Short mmCIF file of C-alpha atoms and ligand atoms in Angstrom, two decimals:
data_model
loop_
_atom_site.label_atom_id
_atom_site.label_comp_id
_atom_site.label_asym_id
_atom_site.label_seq_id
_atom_site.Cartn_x
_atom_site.Cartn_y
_atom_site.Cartn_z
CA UNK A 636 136.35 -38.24 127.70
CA UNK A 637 137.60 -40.68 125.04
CA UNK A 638 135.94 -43.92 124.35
CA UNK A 639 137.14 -46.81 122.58
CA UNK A 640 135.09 -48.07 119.80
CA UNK A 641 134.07 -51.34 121.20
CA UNK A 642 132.60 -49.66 124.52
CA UNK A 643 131.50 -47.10 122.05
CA UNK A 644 129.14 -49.70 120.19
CA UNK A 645 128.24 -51.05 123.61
CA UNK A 646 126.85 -48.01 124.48
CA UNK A 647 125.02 -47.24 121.63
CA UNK A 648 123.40 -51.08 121.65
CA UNK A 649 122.31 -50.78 125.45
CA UNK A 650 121.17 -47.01 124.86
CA UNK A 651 119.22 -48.32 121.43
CA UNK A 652 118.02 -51.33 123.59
CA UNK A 653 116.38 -49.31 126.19
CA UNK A 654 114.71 -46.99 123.89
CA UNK A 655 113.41 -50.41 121.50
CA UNK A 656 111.89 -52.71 123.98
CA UNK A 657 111.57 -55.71 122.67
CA UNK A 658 108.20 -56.65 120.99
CA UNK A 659 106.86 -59.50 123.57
CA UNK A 660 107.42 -57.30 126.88
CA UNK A 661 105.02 -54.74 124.43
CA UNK A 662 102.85 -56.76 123.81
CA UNK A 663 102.99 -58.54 127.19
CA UNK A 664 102.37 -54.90 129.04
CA UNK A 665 100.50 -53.25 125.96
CA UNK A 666 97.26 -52.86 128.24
CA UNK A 667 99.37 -51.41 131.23
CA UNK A 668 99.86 -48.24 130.71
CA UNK A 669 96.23 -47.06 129.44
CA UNK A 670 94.15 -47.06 133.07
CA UNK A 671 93.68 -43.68 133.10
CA UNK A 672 90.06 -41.82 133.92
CA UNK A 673 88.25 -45.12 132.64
CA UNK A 674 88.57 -47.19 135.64
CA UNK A 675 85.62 -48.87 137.24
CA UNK A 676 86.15 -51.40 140.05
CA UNK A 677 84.29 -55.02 139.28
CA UNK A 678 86.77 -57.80 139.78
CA UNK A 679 89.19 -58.62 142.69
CA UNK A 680 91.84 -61.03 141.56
CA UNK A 681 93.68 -62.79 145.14
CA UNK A 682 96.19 -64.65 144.75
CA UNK A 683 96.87 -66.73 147.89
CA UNK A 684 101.13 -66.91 148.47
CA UNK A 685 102.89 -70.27 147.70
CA UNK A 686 100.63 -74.13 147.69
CA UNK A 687 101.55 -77.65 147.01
CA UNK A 688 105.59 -78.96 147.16
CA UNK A 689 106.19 -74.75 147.95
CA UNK A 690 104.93 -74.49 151.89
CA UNK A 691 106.38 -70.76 151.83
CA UNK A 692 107.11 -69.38 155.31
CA UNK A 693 108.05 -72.32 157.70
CA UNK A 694 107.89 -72.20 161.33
CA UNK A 695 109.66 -74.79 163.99
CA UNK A 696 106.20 -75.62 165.44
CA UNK A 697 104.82 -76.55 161.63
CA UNK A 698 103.16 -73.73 160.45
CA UNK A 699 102.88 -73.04 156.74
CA UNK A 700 102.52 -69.88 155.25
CA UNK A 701 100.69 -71.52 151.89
CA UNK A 702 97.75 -72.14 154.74
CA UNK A 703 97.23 -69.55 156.54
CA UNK A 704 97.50 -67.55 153.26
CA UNK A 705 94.91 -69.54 150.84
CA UNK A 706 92.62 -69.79 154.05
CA UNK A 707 92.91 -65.85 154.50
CA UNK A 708 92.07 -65.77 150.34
CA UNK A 709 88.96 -67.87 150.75
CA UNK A 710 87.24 -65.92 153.95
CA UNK A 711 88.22 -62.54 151.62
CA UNK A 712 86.74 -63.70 147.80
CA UNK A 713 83.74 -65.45 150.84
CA UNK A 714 83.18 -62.03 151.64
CA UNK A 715 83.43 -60.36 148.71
CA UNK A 716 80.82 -62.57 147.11
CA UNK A 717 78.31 -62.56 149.83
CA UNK A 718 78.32 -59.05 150.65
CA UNK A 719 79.32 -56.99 147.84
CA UNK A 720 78.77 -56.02 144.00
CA UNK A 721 82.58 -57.13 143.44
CA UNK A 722 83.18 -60.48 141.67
CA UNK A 723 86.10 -62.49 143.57
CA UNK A 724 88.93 -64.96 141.45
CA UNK A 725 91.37 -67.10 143.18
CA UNK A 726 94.36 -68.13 141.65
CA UNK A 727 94.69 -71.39 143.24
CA UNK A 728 91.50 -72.91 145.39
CA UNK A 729 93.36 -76.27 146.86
CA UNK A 730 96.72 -76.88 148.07
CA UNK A 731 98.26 -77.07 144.77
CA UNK A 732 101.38 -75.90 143.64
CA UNK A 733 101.15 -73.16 140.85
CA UNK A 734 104.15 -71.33 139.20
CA UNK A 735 104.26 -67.16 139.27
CA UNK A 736 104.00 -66.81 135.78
CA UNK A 737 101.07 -69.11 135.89
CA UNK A 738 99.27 -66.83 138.22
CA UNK A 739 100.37 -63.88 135.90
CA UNK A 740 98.86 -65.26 132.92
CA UNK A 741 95.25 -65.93 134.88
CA UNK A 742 95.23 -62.49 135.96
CA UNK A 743 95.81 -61.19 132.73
CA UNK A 744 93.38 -63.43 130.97
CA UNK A 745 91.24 -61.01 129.05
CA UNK A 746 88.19 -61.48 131.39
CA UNK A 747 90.03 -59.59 133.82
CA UNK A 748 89.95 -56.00 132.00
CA UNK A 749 92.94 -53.68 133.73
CA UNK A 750 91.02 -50.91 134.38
CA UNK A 751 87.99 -52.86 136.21
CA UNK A 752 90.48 -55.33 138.42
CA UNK A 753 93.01 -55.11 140.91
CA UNK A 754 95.23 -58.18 141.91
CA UNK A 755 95.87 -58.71 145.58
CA UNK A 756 99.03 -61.05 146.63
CA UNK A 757 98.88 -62.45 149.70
CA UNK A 758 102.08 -63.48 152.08
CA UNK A 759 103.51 -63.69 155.39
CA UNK A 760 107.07 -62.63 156.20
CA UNK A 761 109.53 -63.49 158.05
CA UNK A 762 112.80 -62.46 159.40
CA UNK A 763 115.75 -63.91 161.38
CA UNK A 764 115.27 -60.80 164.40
CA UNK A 765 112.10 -62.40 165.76
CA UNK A 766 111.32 -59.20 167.17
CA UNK A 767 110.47 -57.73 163.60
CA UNK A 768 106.23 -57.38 163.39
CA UNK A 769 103.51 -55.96 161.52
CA UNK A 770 102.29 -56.03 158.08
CA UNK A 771 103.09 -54.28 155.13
CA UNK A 772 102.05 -53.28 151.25
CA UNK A 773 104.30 -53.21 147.81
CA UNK A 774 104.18 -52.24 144.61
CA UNK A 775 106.36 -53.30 141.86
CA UNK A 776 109.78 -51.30 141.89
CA UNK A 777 112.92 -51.81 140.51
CA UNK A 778 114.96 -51.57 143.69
CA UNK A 779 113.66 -52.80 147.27
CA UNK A 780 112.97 -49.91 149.60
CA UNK A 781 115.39 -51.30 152.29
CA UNK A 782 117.62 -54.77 153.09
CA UNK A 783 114.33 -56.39 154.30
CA UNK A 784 112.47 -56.12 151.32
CA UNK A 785 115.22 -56.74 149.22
CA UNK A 786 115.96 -60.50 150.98
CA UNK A 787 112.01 -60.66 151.02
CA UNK A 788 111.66 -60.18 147.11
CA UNK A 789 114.49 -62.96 146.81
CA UNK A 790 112.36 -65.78 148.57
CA UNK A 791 109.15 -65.22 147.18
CA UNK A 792 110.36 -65.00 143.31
CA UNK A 793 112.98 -67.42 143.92
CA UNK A 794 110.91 -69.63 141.26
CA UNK A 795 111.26 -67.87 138.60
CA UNK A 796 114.00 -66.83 136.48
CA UNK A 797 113.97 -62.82 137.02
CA UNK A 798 115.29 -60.86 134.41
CA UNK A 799 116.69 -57.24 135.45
CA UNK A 800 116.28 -55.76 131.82
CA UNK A 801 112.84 -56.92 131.53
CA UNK A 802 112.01 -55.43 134.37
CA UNK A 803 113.51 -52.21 133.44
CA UNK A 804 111.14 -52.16 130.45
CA UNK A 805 108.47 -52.90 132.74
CA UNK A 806 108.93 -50.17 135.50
CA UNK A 807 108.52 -48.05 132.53
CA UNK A 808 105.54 -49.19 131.00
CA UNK A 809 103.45 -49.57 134.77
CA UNK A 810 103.19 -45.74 135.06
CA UNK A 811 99.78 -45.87 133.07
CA UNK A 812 98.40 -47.79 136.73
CA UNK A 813 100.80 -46.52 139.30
CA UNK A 814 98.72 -44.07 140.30
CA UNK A 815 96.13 -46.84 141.29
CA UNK A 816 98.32 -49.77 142.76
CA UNK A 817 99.59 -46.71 145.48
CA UNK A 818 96.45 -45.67 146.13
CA UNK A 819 94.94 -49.48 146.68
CA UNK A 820 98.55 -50.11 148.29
CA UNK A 821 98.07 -47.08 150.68
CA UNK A 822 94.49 -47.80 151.89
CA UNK A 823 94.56 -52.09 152.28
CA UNK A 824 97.61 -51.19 154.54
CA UNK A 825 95.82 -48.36 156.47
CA UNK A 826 92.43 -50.36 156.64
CA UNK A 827 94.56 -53.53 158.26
CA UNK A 828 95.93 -51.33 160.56
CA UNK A 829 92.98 -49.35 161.44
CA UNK A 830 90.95 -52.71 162.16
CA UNK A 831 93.33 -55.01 163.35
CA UNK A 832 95.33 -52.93 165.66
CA UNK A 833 98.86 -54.11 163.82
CA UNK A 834 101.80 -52.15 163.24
CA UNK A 835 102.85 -51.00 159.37
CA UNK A 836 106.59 -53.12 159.79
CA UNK A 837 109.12 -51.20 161.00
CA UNK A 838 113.03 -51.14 160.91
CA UNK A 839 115.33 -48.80 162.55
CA UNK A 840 116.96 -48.20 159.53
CA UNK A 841 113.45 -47.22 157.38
CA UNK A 842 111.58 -44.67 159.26
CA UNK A 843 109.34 -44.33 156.26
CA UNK A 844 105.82 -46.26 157.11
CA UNK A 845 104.03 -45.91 153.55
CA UNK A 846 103.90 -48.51 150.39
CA UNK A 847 107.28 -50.37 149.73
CA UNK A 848 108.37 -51.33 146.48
CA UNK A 849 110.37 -53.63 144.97
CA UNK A 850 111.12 -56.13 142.11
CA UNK A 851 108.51 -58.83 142.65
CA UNK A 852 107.46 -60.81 139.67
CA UNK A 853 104.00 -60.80 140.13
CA UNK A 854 103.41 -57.66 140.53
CA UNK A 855 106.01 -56.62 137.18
CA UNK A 856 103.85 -59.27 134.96
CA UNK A 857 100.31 -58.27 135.57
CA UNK A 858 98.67 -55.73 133.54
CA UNK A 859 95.78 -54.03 136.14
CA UNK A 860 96.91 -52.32 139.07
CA UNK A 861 98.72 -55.29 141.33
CA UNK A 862 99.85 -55.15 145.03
CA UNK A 863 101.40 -57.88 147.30
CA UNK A 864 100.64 -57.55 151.22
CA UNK A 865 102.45 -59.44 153.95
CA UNK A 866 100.03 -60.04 156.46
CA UNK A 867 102.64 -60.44 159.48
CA UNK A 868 105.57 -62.10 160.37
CA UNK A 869 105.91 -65.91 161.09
CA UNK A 870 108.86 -65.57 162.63
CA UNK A 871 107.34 -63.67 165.45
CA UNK A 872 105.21 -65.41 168.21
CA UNK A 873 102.39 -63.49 168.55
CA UNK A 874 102.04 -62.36 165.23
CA UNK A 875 101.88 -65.99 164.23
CA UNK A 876 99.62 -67.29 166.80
CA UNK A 877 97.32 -64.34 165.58
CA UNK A 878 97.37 -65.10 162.05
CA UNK A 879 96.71 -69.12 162.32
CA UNK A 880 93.37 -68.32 164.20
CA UNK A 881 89.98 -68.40 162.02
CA UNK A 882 88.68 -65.42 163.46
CA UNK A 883 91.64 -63.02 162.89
CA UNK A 884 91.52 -64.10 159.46
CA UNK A 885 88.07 -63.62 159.20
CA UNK A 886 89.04 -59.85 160.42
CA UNK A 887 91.79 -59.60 158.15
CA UNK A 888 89.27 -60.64 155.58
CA UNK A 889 86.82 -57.84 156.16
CA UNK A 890 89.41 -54.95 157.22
CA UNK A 891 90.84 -55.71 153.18
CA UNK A 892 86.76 -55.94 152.07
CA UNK A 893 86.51 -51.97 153.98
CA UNK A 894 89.65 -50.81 151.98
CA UNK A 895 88.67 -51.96 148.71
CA UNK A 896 85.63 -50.41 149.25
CA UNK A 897 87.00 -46.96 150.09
CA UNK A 898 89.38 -47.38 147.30
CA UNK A 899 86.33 -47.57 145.23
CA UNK A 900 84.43 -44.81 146.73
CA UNK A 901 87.40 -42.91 145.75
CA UNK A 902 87.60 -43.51 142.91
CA UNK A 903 83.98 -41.68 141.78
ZN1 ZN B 2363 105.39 -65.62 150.54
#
């Protein structure tokens, strides 16, 4: 095959780009890929979805998805605190609105060593089929598992500029921890759905009921092992009437406070 020169030198530029990341996603992601044996669970980073002028999931009867998911956060670090050796961070307390990358750069402030944290991202979903239930677990990918995911990852970065290459550079450099965020991925979703009797979210089309992935900037930025759960879906009656009450929160809260414990066990 002939090329001409000019898509010749593209070529070369995007191939030499690829292999040259450029020096402040290194030193952004230096940390990430150097987990390995060393880790020790000590700090549980949650970072309750949305706050302030960004409400999130809406419903028609007023429901806000910022609530129900800083109120979920608070029961979880409550728990955390009062009944375990763990040491729970919130990246927001209030009602207040904070950007992605802020909530990036306080999980990767240095007190927060990647191989003794994990960063939780909490959600609810929704979905125009109101029929669509049940809760489900990411990690960071480069491509959404399935249509769903992929118009889910466009509302909840829709914030922040999201750039493809960087991201590229990124799903490279996350291997060091990927072995981690599927393994916390895999058992928060099983412990939900053990305790709370929910469904992993299904769709006709995706058969497959284990961790999804795709691009979400929160999980690309942060350096430990990082994982975004949607609690339910809003757009489903039941599953929202469940999720505003305290006390299914409060067993949301302790079915995630089992996981990370098993995720800890196995890890020694
Ligand atoms: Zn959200």
């Amino acid at each position: 095959m002939q090329f001409s020169i000019p898509l010749k030198l593209l070529i070369i530029s995007l191939v030499f780009l690829l292999v040259l990341p450029r020096p402040e996603i290194v030193a952004e992601n230096e940390n990430a890929g150097q987990l390995d044996a060393e880790f020790s669970l000590k700090y549980i980073v949650i970072d309750p979805g949305h706050g302030g002028r960004d409400p999130g999931c809406l419903s028609q009867s007023g429901v806000k998805e910022k609530d129900i998911t800083l109120s979920v956060s608070r029961k979880l670090a409550e728990v955390l605190r009062g009944k375990t050796e763990y040491e729970a961070f919130l990246t927001r307390t209030d009602d207040c609105f904070m950007s992605l990358k802020q909530r990036v750069d306080f999980a990767n402030q240095e007190s927060f060593p990647p191989n003794q944290s994990i960063f939780l991202s909490l959600h609810c979903n929704s979905f125009r089929d109101q029929r669509i239930h049940g809760m489900e677990s990411f990690k960071f990918d480069l491509d959404a598992t399935d249509e769903l995911a992929a118009e889910l990852v466009e509302r909840e970065n829709a914030q922040e500029a999201v750039d493809k290459f960087d991201f590229m550079i990124i799903n490279l450099r996350k291997r060091g921890n990927e072995k981690y965020t599927e393994q916390v991925a895999r058992i928060l979703q099983e412990s939900l759905v053990d305790q709370l009797g929910v469904k992993n979210r299904n769709l006709n089309a995706s058969r497959n009921i284990g961790v999804r992935g795709a691009p979400f900037y929160v999980l690309a930025w942060t350096k430990m092992p990082s994982i975004l759960l949607e609690l339910g879906f809003m757009s489903n009656d039941v599953e929202r009437e469940k999720m505003t009450a305290e006390k299914y929160q409060r067993r949301i809260a302790s079915a995630l406070v089992k996981g990370i414990k098993k995720f800890d066990r196995q890890l020694q």
